[in-house]
Coordinates of C-alpha atoms in Angstrom, one line a residue:
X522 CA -153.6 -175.9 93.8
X523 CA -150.7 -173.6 94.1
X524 CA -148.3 -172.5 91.4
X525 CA -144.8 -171.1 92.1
X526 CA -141.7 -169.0 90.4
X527 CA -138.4 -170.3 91.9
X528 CA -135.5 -168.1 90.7
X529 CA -133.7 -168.5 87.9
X530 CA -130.6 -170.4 88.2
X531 CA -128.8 -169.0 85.2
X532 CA -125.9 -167.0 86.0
X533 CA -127.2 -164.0 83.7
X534 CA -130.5 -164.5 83.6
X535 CA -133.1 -161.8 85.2
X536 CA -136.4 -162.8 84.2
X537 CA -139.0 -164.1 86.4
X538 CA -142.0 -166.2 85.2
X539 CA -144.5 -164.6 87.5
X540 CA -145.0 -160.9 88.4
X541 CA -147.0 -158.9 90.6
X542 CA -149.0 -158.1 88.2
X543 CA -149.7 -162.0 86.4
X544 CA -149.8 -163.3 90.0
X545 CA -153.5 -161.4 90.5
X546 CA -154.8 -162.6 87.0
X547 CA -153.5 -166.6 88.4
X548 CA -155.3 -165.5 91.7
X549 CA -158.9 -165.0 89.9
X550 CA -158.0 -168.4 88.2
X551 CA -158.8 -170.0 91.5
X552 CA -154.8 -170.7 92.2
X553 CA -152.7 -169.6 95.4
X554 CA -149.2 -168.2 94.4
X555 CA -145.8 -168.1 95.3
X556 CA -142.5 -167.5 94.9
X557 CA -138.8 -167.8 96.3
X558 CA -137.3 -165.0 97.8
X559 CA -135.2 -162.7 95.4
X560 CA -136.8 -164.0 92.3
X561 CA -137.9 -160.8 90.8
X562 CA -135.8 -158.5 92.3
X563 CA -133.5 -158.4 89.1
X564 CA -136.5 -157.6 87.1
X565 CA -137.7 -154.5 89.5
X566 CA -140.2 -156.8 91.5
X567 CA -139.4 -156.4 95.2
X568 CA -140.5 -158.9 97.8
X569 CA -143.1 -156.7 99.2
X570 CA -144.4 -155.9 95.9
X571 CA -145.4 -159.6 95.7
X572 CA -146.8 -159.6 99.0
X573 CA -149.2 -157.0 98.1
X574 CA -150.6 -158.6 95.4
X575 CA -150.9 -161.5 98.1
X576 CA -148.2 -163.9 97.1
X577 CA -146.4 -166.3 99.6
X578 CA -142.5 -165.6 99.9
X579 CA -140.3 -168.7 100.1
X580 CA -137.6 -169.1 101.5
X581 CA -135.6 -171.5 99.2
X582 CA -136.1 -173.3 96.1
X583 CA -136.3 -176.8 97.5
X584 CA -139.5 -175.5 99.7
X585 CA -141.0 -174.0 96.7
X586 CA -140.8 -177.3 94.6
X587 CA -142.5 -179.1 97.7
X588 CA -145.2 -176.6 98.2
X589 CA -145.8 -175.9 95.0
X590 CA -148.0 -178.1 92.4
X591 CA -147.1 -176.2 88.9
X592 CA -143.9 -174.5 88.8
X593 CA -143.2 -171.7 86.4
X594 CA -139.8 -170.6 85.1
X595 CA -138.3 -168.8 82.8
X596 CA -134.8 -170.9 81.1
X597 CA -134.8 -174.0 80.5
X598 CA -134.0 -176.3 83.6
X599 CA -131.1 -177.7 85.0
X600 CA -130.7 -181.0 86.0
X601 CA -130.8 -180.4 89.5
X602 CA -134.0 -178.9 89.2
X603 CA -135.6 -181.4 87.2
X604 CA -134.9 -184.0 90.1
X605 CA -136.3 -181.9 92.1
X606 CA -139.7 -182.3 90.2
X607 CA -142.3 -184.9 92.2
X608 CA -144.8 -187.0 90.4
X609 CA -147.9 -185.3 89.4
X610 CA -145.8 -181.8 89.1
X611 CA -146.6 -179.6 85.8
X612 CA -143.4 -177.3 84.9
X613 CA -143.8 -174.9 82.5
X614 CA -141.0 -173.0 80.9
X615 CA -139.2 -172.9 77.7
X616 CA -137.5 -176.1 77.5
X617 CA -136.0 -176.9 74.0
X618 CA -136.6 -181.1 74.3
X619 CA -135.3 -181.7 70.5
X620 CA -132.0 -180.6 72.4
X621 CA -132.2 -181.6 75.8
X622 CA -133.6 -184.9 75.5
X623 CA -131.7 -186.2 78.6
X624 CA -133.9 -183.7 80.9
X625 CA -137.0 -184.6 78.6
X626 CA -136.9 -188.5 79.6
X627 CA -135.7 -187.6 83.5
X628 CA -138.7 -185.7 84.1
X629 CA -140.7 -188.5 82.2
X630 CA -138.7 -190.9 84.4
X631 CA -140.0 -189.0 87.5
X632 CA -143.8 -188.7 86.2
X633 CA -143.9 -185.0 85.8
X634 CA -145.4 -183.0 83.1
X635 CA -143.7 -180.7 81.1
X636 CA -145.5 -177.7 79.0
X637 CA -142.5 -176.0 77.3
X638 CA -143.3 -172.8 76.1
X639 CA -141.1 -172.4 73.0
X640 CA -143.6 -175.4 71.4
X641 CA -146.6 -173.8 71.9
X642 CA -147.9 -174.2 67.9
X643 CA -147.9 -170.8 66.2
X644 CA -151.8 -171.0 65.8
X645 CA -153.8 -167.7 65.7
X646 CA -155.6 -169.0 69.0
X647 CA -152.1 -169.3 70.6
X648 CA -150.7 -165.9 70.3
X649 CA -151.3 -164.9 73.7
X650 CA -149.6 -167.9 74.4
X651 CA -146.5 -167.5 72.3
X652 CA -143.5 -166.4 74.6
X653 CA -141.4 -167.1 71.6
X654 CA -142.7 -164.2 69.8
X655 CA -142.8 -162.0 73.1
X656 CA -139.5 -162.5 73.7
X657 CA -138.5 -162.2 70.0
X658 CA -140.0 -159.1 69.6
X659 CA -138.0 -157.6 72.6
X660 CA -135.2 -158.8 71.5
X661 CA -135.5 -156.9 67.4
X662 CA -135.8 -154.0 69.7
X663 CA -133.3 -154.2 71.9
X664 CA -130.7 -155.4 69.5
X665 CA -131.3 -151.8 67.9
X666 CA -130.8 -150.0 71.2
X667 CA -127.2 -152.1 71.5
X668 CA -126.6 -151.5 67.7
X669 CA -126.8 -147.6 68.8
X670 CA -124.8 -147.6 72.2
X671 CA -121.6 -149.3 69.7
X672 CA -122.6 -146.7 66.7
X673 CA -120.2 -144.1 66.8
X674 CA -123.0 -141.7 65.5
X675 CA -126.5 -140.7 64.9
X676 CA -129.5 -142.9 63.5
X677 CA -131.1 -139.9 61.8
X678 CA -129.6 -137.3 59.8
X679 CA -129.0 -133.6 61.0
X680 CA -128.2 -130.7 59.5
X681 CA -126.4 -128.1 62.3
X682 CA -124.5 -124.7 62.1
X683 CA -121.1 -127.4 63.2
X684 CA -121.9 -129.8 60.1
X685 CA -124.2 -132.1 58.0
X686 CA -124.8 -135.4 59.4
X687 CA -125.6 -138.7 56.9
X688 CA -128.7 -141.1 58.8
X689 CA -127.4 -143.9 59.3
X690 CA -128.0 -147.4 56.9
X691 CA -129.9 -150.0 58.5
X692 CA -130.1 -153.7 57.0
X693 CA -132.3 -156.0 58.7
X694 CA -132.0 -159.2 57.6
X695 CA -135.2 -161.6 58.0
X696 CA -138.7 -160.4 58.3
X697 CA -140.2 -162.5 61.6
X698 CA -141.4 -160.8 64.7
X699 CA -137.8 -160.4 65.9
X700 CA -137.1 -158.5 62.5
X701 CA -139.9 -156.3 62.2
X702 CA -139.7 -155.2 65.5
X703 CA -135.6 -153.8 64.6
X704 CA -137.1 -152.5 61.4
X705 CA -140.2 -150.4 63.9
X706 CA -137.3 -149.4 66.1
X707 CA -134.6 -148.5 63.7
X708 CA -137.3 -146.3 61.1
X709 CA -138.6 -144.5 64.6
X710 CA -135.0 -143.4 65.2
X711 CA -134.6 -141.8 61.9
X712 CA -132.3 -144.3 59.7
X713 CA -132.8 -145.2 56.2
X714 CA -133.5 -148.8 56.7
X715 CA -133.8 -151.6 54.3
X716 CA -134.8 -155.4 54.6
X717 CA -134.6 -158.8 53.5
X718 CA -136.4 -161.7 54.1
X719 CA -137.0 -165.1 51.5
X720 CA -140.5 -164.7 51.7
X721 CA -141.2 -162.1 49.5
X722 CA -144.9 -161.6 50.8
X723 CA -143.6 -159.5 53.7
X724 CA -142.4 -157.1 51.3
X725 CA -145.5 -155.3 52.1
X726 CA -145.5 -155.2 55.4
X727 CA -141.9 -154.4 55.1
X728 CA -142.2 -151.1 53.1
X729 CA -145.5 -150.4 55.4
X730 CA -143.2 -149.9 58.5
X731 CA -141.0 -147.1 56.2
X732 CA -138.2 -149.9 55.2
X733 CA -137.1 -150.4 51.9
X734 CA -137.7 -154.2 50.8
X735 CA -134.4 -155.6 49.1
X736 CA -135.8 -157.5 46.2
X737 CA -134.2 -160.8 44.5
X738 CA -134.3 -161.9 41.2
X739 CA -135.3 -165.8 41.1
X740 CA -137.8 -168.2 39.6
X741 CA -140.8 -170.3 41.5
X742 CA -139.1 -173.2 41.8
X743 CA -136.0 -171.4 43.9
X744 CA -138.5 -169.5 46.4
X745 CA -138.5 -171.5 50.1
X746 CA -142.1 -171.9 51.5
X747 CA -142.4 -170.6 54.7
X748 CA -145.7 -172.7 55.9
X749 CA -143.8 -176.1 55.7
X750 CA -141.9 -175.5 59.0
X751 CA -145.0 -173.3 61.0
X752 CA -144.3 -169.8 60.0
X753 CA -140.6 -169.7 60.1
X754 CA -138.7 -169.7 56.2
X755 CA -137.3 -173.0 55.7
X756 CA -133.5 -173.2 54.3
X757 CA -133.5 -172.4 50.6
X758 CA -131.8 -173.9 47.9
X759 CA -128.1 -173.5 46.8
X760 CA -128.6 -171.4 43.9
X761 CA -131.1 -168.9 46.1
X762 CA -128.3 -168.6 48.4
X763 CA -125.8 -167.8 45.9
X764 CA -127.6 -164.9 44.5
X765 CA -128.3 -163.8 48.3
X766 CA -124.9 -163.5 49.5
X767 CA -124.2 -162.0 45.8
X768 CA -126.8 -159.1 46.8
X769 CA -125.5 -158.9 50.4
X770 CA -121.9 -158.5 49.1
X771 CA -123.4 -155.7 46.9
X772 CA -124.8 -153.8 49.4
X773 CA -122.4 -154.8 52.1
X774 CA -120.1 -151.4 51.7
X775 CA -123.2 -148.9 52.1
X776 CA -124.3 -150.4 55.1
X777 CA -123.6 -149.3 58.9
X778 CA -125.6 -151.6 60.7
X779 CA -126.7 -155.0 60.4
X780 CA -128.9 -157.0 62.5
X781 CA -129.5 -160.7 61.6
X782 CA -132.5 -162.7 63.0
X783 CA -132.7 -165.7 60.5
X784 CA -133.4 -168.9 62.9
X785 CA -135.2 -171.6 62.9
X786 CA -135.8 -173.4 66.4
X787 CA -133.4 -176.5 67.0
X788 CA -131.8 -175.7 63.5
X789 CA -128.1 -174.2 62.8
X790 CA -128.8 -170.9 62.1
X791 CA -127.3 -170.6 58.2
X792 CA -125.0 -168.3 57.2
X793 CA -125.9 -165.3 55.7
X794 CA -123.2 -162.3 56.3
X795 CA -119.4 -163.5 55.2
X796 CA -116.1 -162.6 56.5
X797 CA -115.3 -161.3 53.6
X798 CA -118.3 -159.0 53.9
X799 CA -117.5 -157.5 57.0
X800 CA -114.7 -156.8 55.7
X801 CA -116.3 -154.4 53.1
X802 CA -118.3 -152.4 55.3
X803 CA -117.0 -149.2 56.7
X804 CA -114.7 -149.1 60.1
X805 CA -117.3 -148.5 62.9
X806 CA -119.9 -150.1 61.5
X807 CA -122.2 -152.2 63.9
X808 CA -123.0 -156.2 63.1
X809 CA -125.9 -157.6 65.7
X810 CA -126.7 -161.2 65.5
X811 CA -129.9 -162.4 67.2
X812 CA -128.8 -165.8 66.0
X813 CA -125.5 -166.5 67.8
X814 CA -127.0 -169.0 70.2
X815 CA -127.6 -171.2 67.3
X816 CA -124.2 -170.8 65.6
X817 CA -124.9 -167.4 64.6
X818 CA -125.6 -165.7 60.8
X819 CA -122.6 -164.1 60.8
X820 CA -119.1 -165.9 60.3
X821 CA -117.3 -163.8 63.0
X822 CA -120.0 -164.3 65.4
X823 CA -118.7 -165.5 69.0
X824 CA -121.4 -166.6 71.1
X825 CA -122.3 -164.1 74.3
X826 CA -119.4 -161.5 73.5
X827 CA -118.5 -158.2 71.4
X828 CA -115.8 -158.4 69.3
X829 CA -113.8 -156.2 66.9
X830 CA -113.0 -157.0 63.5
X831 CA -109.4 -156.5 62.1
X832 CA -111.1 -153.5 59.8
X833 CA -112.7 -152.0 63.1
X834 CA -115.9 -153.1 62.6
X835 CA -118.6 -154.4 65.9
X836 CA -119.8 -157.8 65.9
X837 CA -122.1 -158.7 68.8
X838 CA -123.2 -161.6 70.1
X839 CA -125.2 -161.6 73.1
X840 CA -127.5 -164.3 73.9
X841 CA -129.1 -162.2 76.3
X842 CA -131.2 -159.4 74.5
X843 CA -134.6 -160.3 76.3
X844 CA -133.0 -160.6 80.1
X845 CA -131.6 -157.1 79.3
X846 CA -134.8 -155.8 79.5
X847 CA -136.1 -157.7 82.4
X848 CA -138.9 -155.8 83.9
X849 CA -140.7 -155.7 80.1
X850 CA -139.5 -159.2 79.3
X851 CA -140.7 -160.4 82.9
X852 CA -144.1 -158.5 82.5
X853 CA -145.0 -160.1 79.0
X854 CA -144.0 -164.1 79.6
X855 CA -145.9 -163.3 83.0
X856 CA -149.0 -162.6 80.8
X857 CA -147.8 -165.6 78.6
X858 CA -148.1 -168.2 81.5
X859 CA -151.4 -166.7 82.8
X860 CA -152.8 -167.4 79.5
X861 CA -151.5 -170.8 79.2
X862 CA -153.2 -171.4 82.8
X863 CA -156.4 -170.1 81.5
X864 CA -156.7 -173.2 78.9
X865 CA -155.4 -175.4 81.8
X866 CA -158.2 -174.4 84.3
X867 CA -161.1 -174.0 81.8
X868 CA -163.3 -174.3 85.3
X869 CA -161.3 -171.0 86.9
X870 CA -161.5 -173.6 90.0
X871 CA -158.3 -173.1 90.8
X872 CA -157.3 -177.0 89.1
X873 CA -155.0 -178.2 86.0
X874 CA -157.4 -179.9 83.4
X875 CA -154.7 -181.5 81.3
X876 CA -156.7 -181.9 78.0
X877 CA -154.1 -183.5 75.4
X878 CA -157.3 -183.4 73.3
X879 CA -156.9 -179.4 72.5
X880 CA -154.3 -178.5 69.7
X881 CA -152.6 -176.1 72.1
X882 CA -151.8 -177.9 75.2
X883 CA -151.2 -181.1 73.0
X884 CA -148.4 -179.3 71.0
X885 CA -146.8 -177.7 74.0
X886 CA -146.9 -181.0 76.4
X887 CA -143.2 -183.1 76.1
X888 CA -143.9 -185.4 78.8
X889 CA -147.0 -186.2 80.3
X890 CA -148.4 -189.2 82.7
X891 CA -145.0 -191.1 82.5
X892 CA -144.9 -190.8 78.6
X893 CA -142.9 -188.3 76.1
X894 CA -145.1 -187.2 74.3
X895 CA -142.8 -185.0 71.5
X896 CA -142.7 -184.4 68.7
X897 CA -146.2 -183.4 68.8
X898 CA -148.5 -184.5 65.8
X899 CA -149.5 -181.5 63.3
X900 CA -152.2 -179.2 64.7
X901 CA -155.8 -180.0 63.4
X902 CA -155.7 -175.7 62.6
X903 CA -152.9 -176.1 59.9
X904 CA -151.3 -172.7 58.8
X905 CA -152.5 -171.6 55.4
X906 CA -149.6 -171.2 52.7
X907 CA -149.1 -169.0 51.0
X908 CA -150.6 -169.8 47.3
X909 CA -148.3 -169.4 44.1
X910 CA -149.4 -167.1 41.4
X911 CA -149.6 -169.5 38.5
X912 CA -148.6 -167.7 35.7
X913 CA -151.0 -166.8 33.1
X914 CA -151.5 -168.4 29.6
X915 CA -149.8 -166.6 26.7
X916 CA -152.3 -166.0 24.0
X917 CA -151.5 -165.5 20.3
X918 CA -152.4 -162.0 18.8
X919 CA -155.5 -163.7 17.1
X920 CA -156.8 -165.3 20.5
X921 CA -156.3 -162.0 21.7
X922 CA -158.4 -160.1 18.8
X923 CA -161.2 -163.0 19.5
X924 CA -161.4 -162.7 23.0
X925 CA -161.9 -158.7 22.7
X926 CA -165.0 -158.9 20.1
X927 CA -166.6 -161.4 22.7
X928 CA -166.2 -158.9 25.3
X929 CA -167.4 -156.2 23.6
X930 CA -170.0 -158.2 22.3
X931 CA -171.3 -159.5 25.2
X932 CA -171.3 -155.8 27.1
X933 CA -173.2 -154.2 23.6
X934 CA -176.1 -157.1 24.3
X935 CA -176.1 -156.3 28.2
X936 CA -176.6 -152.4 27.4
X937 CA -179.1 -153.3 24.3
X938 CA -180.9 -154.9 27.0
X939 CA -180.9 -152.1 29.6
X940 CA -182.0 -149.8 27.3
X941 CA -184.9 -151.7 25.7
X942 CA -185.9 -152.3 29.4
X943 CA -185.7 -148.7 30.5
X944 CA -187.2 -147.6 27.2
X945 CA -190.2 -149.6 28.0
X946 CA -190.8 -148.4 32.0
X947 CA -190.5 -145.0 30.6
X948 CA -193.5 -145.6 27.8
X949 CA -195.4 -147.4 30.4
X950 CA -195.0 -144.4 32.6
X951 CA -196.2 -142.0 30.5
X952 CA -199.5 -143.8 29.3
X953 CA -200.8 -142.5 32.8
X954 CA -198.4 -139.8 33.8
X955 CA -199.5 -135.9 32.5
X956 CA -196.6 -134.3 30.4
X957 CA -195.6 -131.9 32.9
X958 CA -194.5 -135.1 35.1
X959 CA -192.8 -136.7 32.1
X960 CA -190.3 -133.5 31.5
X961 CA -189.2 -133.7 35.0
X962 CA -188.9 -137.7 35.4
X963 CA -187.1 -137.6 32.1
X964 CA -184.4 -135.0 33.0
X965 CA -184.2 -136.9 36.2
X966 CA -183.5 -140.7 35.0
X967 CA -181.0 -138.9 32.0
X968 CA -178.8 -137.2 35.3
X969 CA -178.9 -140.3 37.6
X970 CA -177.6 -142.0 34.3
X971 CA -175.3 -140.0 33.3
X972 CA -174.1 -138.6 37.0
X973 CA -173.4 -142.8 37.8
X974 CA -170.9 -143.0 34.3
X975 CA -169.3 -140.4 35.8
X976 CA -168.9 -141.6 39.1
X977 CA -168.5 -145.0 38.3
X978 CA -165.2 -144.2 36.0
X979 CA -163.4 -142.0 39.1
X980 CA -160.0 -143.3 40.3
X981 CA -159.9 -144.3 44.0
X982 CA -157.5 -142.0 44.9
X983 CA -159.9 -138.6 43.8
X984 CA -163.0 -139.6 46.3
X985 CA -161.9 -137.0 48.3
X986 CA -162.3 -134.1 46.1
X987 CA -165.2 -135.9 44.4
X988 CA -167.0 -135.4 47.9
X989 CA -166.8 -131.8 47.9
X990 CA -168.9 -132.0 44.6
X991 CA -171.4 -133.8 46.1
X992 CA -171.3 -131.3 49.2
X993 CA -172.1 -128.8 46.8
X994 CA -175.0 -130.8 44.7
X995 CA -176.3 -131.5 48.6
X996 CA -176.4 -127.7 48.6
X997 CA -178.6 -127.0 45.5
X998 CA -181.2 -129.7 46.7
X999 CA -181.4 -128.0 50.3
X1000 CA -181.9 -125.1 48.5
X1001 CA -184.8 -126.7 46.3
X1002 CA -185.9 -128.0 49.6
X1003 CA -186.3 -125.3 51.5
X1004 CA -188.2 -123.1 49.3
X1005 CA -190.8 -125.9 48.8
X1006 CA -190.8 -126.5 52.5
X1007 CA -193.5 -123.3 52.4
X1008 CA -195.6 -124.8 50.5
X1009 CA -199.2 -125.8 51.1
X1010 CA -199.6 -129.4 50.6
X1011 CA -198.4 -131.8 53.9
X1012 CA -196.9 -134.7 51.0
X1013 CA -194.3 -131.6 49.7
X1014 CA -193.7 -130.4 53.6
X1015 CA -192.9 -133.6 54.5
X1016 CA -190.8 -134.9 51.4
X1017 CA -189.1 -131.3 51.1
X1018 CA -188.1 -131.6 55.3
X1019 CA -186.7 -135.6 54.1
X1020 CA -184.8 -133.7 51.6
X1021 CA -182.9 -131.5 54.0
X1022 CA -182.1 -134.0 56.3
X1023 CA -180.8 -136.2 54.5
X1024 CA -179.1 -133.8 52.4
X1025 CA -178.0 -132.5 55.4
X1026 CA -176.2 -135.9 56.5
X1027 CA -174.3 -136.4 53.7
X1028 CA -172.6 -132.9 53.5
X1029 CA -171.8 -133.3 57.5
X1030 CA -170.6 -136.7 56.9
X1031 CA -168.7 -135.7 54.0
X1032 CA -166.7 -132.8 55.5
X1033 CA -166.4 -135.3 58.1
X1034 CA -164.7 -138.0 55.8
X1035 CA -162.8 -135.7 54.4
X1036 CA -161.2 -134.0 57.1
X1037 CA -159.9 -137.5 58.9
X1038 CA -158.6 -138.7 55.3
X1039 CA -156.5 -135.4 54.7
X1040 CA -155.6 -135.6 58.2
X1041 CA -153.5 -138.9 57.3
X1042 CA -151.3 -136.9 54.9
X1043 CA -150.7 -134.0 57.8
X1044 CA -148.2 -134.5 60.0
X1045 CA -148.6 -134.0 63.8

C-alpha cells in the first residue's frame, strides 16, 4: 500500500504530515511513500530531500489522491478534498468532526475512513500518538518567543554601568502542555514567572519548573475535576470564577506579559482576562492568547491579528503558533503519524489492519466502512482522578488524651517484648560462650543498638553529612582490619580481607553519593 502527503491547502499553513525523515520509518513499515510536489518546501523539506529518502514526487494533488491508499495531512480538509477521497481511502489528519459534521457524513457518504488526530484518547499508550500535545507544546513555546519580539524589553533582569533593569513578570494562565511549555520557556529566559491553573495538583509541577503557583482560596465542593473531560479542567462554577477574575484583577497591574492557554476542544474557550484588566496593566505590556481560535480568553482578543489597546497594551491573536515553526512542528506530527501507522500495520507488511477493537484506533476513527462512528465510546483505560483528601475527624481533647496512652502503650509492650527477647539470646549465648567472647559481643549488640536510635531519628535532608561519619567509622574498621590481616589463623585472614573490602565499598560509594548530591546545589 502506499501513503501520501498532498500539500496543505490552507492559505497560511506550512506544515507537512510527512517528512524525510518519518517517510523512512513508514518505509520499514512495509509502505511506499509519496508526496506532491512543494509540499514541504515551506517547512525546509526540499524535493530532493524526499527523493533521497526514496519518496515518489507528484505532480498534483488529484494524482496523489488516486495513487495513493492513505492520505496524510496536516489541517483539517476542505470539501474539495474530501470529494476527492475514493472508497476504501484512510485519511488521517486533525479533523475536528464535533464541528465539521458536514465533511464527517461526506466522507462517510463516499466510504472513506477518517482517523482524526486531535481524537486520539489522551491514554498513556497514546502519547506518541498525541499531535495535540505536540503541537500544543510548540505552541506554549512559541507564544513566549512572539510575547518577546512585542516586549519592549528584557525577560531577565540586568544590572549595567547605563542602568538597572527589572525581569520582566510572566503570568501563565493554565497549566496543560501548552502552559507548561511557556512557563519552561519564559523561566529559561530569566523572568519572574507565576501560574495559574484550577487544578491545584499541578502546583507542584508548577513551582518544579521555577514558577510561582498563584494559589486560590476555595472549598471542595467549588474545585472543577479535571478527569471528567480526559485531562483537560472542565468549566468551574460561578462562584470559582468570581474569586478568579478577583485574583487576576489583583495581580493584573504587576504583570507584563500574559499568555492564556485555557481550552477545551470543541468548547468556547471561557473568559478569563477582562477589558477592564487590560486596562490595568502597564502600557507595553504583552497579552498572548493560545485560545483565540475558540473565541479567545481574553475579551479584546481578535482572531489571527495583533492589536493595540487604547492604554498601549499588545494583544495577540494568532491562530498560527505551530505553522510558525514549521520544520519542528512538521518533524514531530511526522513522528505522530508514523506512530499511528505502526498500530495500523501491527504485521510491518506494509497493510492497514483497521482494528476498531483497540482503544486507540477506536477513539480516533469518525467514519469507518460507510458508518460514523463518533463520538467514540469511553476508553476501556479510563484516566485515574484525581482523589479528594477527605478531611480528617475532629477529636475532642479527651479522645485525643486516650488515643496517646494507647499509642504509648502499645509501643512500651513492643519494646518490653524486644528486650525480654534479646535478654534471652544473650543468656543463651553465654551458657557456651567463654567471657572474653561475652565482653566483646556485648559491647557490640549495645553499639548496633544504640548506633540504629541514632540513625533511625536523622532528618532526610542530613544523609549527606551523616555519610562522612560513616566514611570515617569505615576507616577505623580498615584499620582493625588490617592489623589482623597478619595474623596466623586463615578464618581471621579471610574475615579481616572481607572487612576491607567491604569497608572499602562503602567509603568509595559514599564519596561517590556524596559528590553527585552536592553537585545538584552547584551551579554549572
Amino acid at each position: 500500500m502506499k501513503i501520501g502527503a498532498p500539500k496543505e491547502v490552507y492559505e497560511d499553513e506550512s506544515r507537512v504530515a510527512i517528512t524525510p525523515e518519518s517517510a523512512g520509518h513508514l518505509q520499514k513499515l512495509g509502505y511506499d511513500v509519496a508526496v506532491e510536489a512543494g509540499a514541504g518546501a515551506k517547512s525546509g523539506f526540499t524535493d530532493e530531500a524526499y527523493r533521497a529518502a526514496g519518496v515518489e514526487i507528484v505532480a498534483g494533488a488529484a494524482q496523489l489522491y488516486k495513487v495513493a491508499d492513505v492520505v496524510a495531512k496536516v489541517r483539517p480538509p476542505s470539501e474539495d478534498e474530501v470529494k476527492r477521497l475514493e472508497h476504501g481511502q484512510l485519511l488521517i489528519s486533525f479533523f475536528y468532526p464535533a464541528s465539521n459534521e458536514a465533511l464527517m457524513e461526506l466522507a462517510r457518504d463516499k466510504g472513506a475512513s477518517v482517523i482524526a488526530m486531535d481524537m486520539v484518547p489522551r491514554i498513556s499508550r497514546a502519547q506518541k500518538m498525541d499531535a495535540l500535545s505536540s503541537m500544543a507544546n510548540i505552541a506554549g513555546y512559541r507564544a513566549v518567543i512572539e510575547a518577546g519580539n512585542n516586549f519592549g524589553r528584557f525577560f531577565t533582569g540586568q544590572v549595567t554601568a547605563a542602568g538597572k533593569v527589572p525581569p520582566a513578570k510572566v503570568l501563565v494562565v493554565g497549566a496543560g502542555v501548552a502552559g507548561l511549555a511557556a512557563i519552561g520557556t519564559s523561566t529559561s529566559l530569566g523572568a519572574i514567572t507565576y501560574a495559574f491553573d484550577v487544578r491545584p495538583e499541578v502546583a507542584e509541577q508548577i513551582e518544579s519548573m521555577g514558577a510561582e503557583f498563584v494559589f486560590l482560596e476555595f472549598d471542595d465542593s467549588e474545585l472543577p475535576d479535571g478527569a471528567e473531560t480526559g485531562g483537560y479542567a472542565p468549566p468551574s462554577s460561578p462562584e470559582f470564577q468570581a474569586k478568579q477574575l478577583a485574583k487576576f484583577r489583583e495581580i493584573a497591574p504587576d504583570i507584563d506579559i500574559v499568555i492564556t492557554t485555557a481550552l477545551i476542544p470543541n468548547r468556547p474557550a471561557p473568559l478569563l482576562w477582562t477589558k477592564d484588566m487590560v486596562e490595568m496593566m502597564k502600557p507595553g505590556s504583552v497579552i498572548v492568547d493560545l485560545a483565540a481560535e475558540r473565541g479567545g480568553n481574553c475579551e479584546l482578543t481578535v482572531k489571527d491579528e495583533r492589536i493595540v489597546s487604547d492604554n498601549g497594551v499588545v494583544v495577540i491573536g494568532y491562530t498560527d503558533f505551530a505553522s510558525r515553526m514549521a520544520t519542528q512542528s512538521s518533524t514531530l506530527y511526522g513522528n505522530n503519524i508514523r506512530h499511528m501507522m505502526a498500530d495500523l500495520t501491527p504485521e510491518k507488511d506494509g497493510q492497514v489492519n483497521h482494528d476498531m477493537e483497540d482503544d486507540v484506533i477506536r477513539g480516533a476513527t469518525i467514519t469507518h466502512e460507510g458508518v460514523v462512528t463518533f463520538p467514540p465510546p469511553p476508553p476501556k483505560v479510563a484516566a485515574i482522578a484525581v482523589q479528594k483528601k477527605e478531611k480528617p475527624k475532629e477529636l475532642t481533647p479527651e479522645e485525643i488524651r486516650a488515643n496517646e496512652v494507647a499509642a504509648f502503650k502499645a509501643q512500651t509492650k513492643q519494646q518490653v517484648g524486644l528486650i525480654a527477647v534479646g535478654a534471652a539470646l544473650l543468656l543463651a549465648v553465654g551458657l557456651v560462650a567463654p567471657a572474653s567472647f561475652m565482653q566483646h559481643f556485648i559491647v557490640f549488640v549495645l553499639s548496633v543498638f544504640v548506633g540504629f536510635q541514632v540513625i533511625w531519628n536523622v532528618s532526610h535532608s542530613l544523609h549527606t553529612p551523616l555519610m562522612a561519619v560513616t566514611n570515617a567509622i569505615s576507616s577505623i574498621i580498615i584499620l582493625g582490619a588490617v592489623i589482623q590481616i597478619g595474623s596466623s589463623s586463615v578464618i581471621v585472614i579471610i574475615l579481616a580481607a572481607l572487612s576491607v573490602f567491604m569497608c572499602g565499598i562503602n567509603i568509595f560509594g559514599g564519596f561517590l553519593v556524596t559528590r553527585r548530591m552536592l553537585a545538584m546545589f552547584q551551579k554549572s
